[in-house]
Amino acid sequence: DAMLHTIDSDVFDEAKVYVPDAFADDRGYFKETYSQRKYAEFGMRDAWVQDSVSRSRRNVLRGMHGDPRMAKLVQCLRGKIFDAIVDARPKSPTYLRWDGFILDDENHHQLYVPAGFAHGFLTLSDEAIVAYKQTAHFDPSSEFRLRWDDPRVGIAWPLLGAPIVSAKDAA
């Protein structure tokens, strides 16, 4: 039976990295990417309503986006990313603090992003395919954004030159 363990964030009590067992052989690997029962045993009781996938090339930086209604479970299915989260809850004692994580197709780490946090990532490999589970449907009227380079936050992105950023994320 597939097992699971967690790694705590160094900065946020609510953020966790979930690590499912991956079973590898000469054909490749198999892993469970989510099991309601197993994840609930580790405290995740969220009701997931939407799954989304993005594909990005090297040096693409997506984010920082958030929604006060939406938690996310993020994993990199192919490639490697530096994933960053920022506490964007104004009344929180960790408001505007950040933490960063390497997610890739070898460590199988899945980042739990609490509701009210901004989230973004930088693609470190030639290509990255990232999957997200979300607790709320996307609604542009409740989405908020932080600049990826907001000086109040100071995320230490592992950049090699200028990132490739959408017009929306650059604004």
XYZ file of C-alpha atoms in Angstrom:
171
model
C 0.000 0.000 0.000
C 1.380 3.414 -0.935
C 2.632 5.445 2.018
C 2.875 9.155 2.635
C 4.850 11.482 4.897
C 5.115 15.239 5.405
C 7.810 17.871 5.747
C 6.960 21.055 7.667
C 7.628 24.523 6.288
C 10.392 26.356 8.136
C 8.247 29.510 8.146
C 4.532 28.620 8.208
C 2.674 26.191 10.470
C -0.155 25.847 7.908
C 2.040 25.032 4.883
C 3.287 21.482 4.461
C 5.095 19.410 1.888
C 3.455 16.044 1.298
C 5.687 13.277 -0.021
C 3.955 10.210 -1.451
C 5.943 7.031 -1.936
C 6.914 6.426 -5.547
C 7.576 2.881 -6.667
C 10.221 2.791 -9.392
C 11.406 -0.021 -11.610
C 12.837 -0.379 -15.114
C 9.524 0.801 -16.620
C 9.422 4.096 -14.701
C 7.466 4.807 -11.513
C 4.012 4.659 -9.946
C 2.686 6.930 -7.190
C -0.627 7.985 -5.749
C -0.903 11.747 -6.231
C -3.824 12.038 -3.802
C -5.871 9.810 -1.505
C -8.527 11.516 0.624
C -8.174 8.951 3.419
C -4.366 9.014 3.568
C -4.024 12.786 3.330
C -6.733 13.277 6.001
C -4.593 11.161 8.358
C -1.979 13.950 8.023
C -4.497 16.723 8.691
C -5.580 17.648 5.149
C -9.359 17.778 5.193
C -9.882 20.154 2.284
C -12.617 19.561 -0.288
C -10.928 19.804 -3.694
C -13.174 21.166 -6.469
C -10.843 21.857 -9.397
C -7.656 20.422 -10.887
C -5.504 22.455 -13.278
C -2.223 21.885 -15.139
C 0.334 24.333 -16.547
C 3.251 23.754 -18.896
C 6.172 26.183 -18.806
C 9.589 26.491 -20.385
C 12.863 27.301 -18.631
C 12.982 30.637 -16.793
C 9.204 31.174 -16.887
C 8.044 32.731 -13.637
C 4.324 32.368 -12.879
C 2.838 34.327 -9.991
C 2.381 35.561 -7.447
C -1.365 34.746 -7.322
C -3.742 33.964 -4.489
C -7.346 33.895 -3.366
C -8.588 34.183 0.233
C -11.043 31.326 -0.485
C -8.605 28.924 -2.131
C -6.019 26.474 -0.821
C -3.884 24.610 -3.363
C -1.936 21.379 -3.534
C 0.857 21.881 -6.088
C 3.195 19.299 -7.614
C 5.636 19.203 -10.506
C 4.882 16.185 -12.686
C 7.710 16.805 -15.145
C 10.829 18.899 -14.735
C 11.874 21.074 -11.810
C 10.557 24.299 -10.269
C 11.355 26.650 -7.428
C 7.975 27.210 -5.785
C 7.406 30.218 -3.520
C 4.558 31.097 -1.177
C 3.834 34.360 0.638
C 1.441 34.867 3.537
C -0.884 37.568 2.152
C -3.321 37.573 5.088
C -3.071 41.124 6.508
C -3.914 40.123 10.110
C -1.470 37.183 10.188
C 1.680 37.336 12.358
C 3.622 36.058 9.307
C 2.132 38.619 6.871
C 4.398 39.117 3.812
C 6.881 36.427 4.927
C 7.804 33.851 2.291
C 9.171 30.336 1.983
C 10.535 28.492 -1.047
C 10.589 24.838 -2.080
C 12.080 22.718 -4.850
C 9.394 20.560 -6.478
C 10.405 18.152 -9.214
C 9.627 14.845 -10.854
C 12.274 13.081 -8.771
C 11.505 14.217 -5.205
C 7.708 13.932 -5.795
C 7.080 16.713 -3.264
C 3.614 18.261 -3.169
C 3.260 21.706 -1.615
C 0.118 22.539 0.379
C -0.543 26.277 -0.086
C -3.012 27.570 2.541
C -5.933 29.811 1.563
C -4.940 33.471 1.554
C -1.340 32.795 0.492
C 0.141 34.043 -2.772
C 1.809 31.334 -4.832
C 4.194 31.295 -7.770
C 7.035 29.351 -9.293
C 10.123 29.632 -11.486
C 10.836 26.867 -14.020
C 14.375 25.539 -13.501
C 14.313 22.780 -16.159
C 13.851 22.993 -19.943
C 10.162 22.262 -19.379
C 7.925 21.866 -16.328
C 4.433 20.455 -16.065
C 2.778 21.540 -12.830
C -0.516 20.193 -11.455
C -2.691 22.053 -8.953
C -5.632 20.900 -6.859
C -7.807 23.801 -5.690
C -10.446 24.159 -2.967
C -12.374 26.852 -4.879
C -13.177 27.452 -8.514
C -11.149 30.186 -10.165
C -12.900 33.548 -9.877
C -10.999 36.594 -11.149
C -13.055 38.865 -8.851
C -11.536 37.262 -5.730
C -8.001 36.681 -7.049
C -5.208 38.913 -5.738
C -1.667 39.335 -7.023
C 1.681 40.372 -5.623
C 4.564 41.346 -7.856
C 7.054 38.485 -8.087
C 9.798 40.972 -7.123
C 7.867 42.948 -4.477
C 10.589 44.561 -2.315
C 8.400 44.236 0.810
C 8.631 40.438 0.426
C 12.108 39.899 -1.062
C 11.763 36.379 -2.462
C 15.234 35.022 -3.272
C 14.388 33.569 -6.694
C 17.215 31.411 -8.142
C 17.236 33.464 -11.350
C 19.658 33.095 -14.241
C 18.937 36.345 -16.057
C 15.585 38.062 -16.410
C 12.571 35.763 -15.947
C 9.877 35.308 -18.593
C 6.780 36.846 -17.007
C 3.253 37.427 -18.365
C 2.016 41.005 -18.763
C -0.501 40.323 -15.958
C 2.230 39.135 -13.567
C 4.550 42.005 -14.487
C 1.891 44.652 -13.680
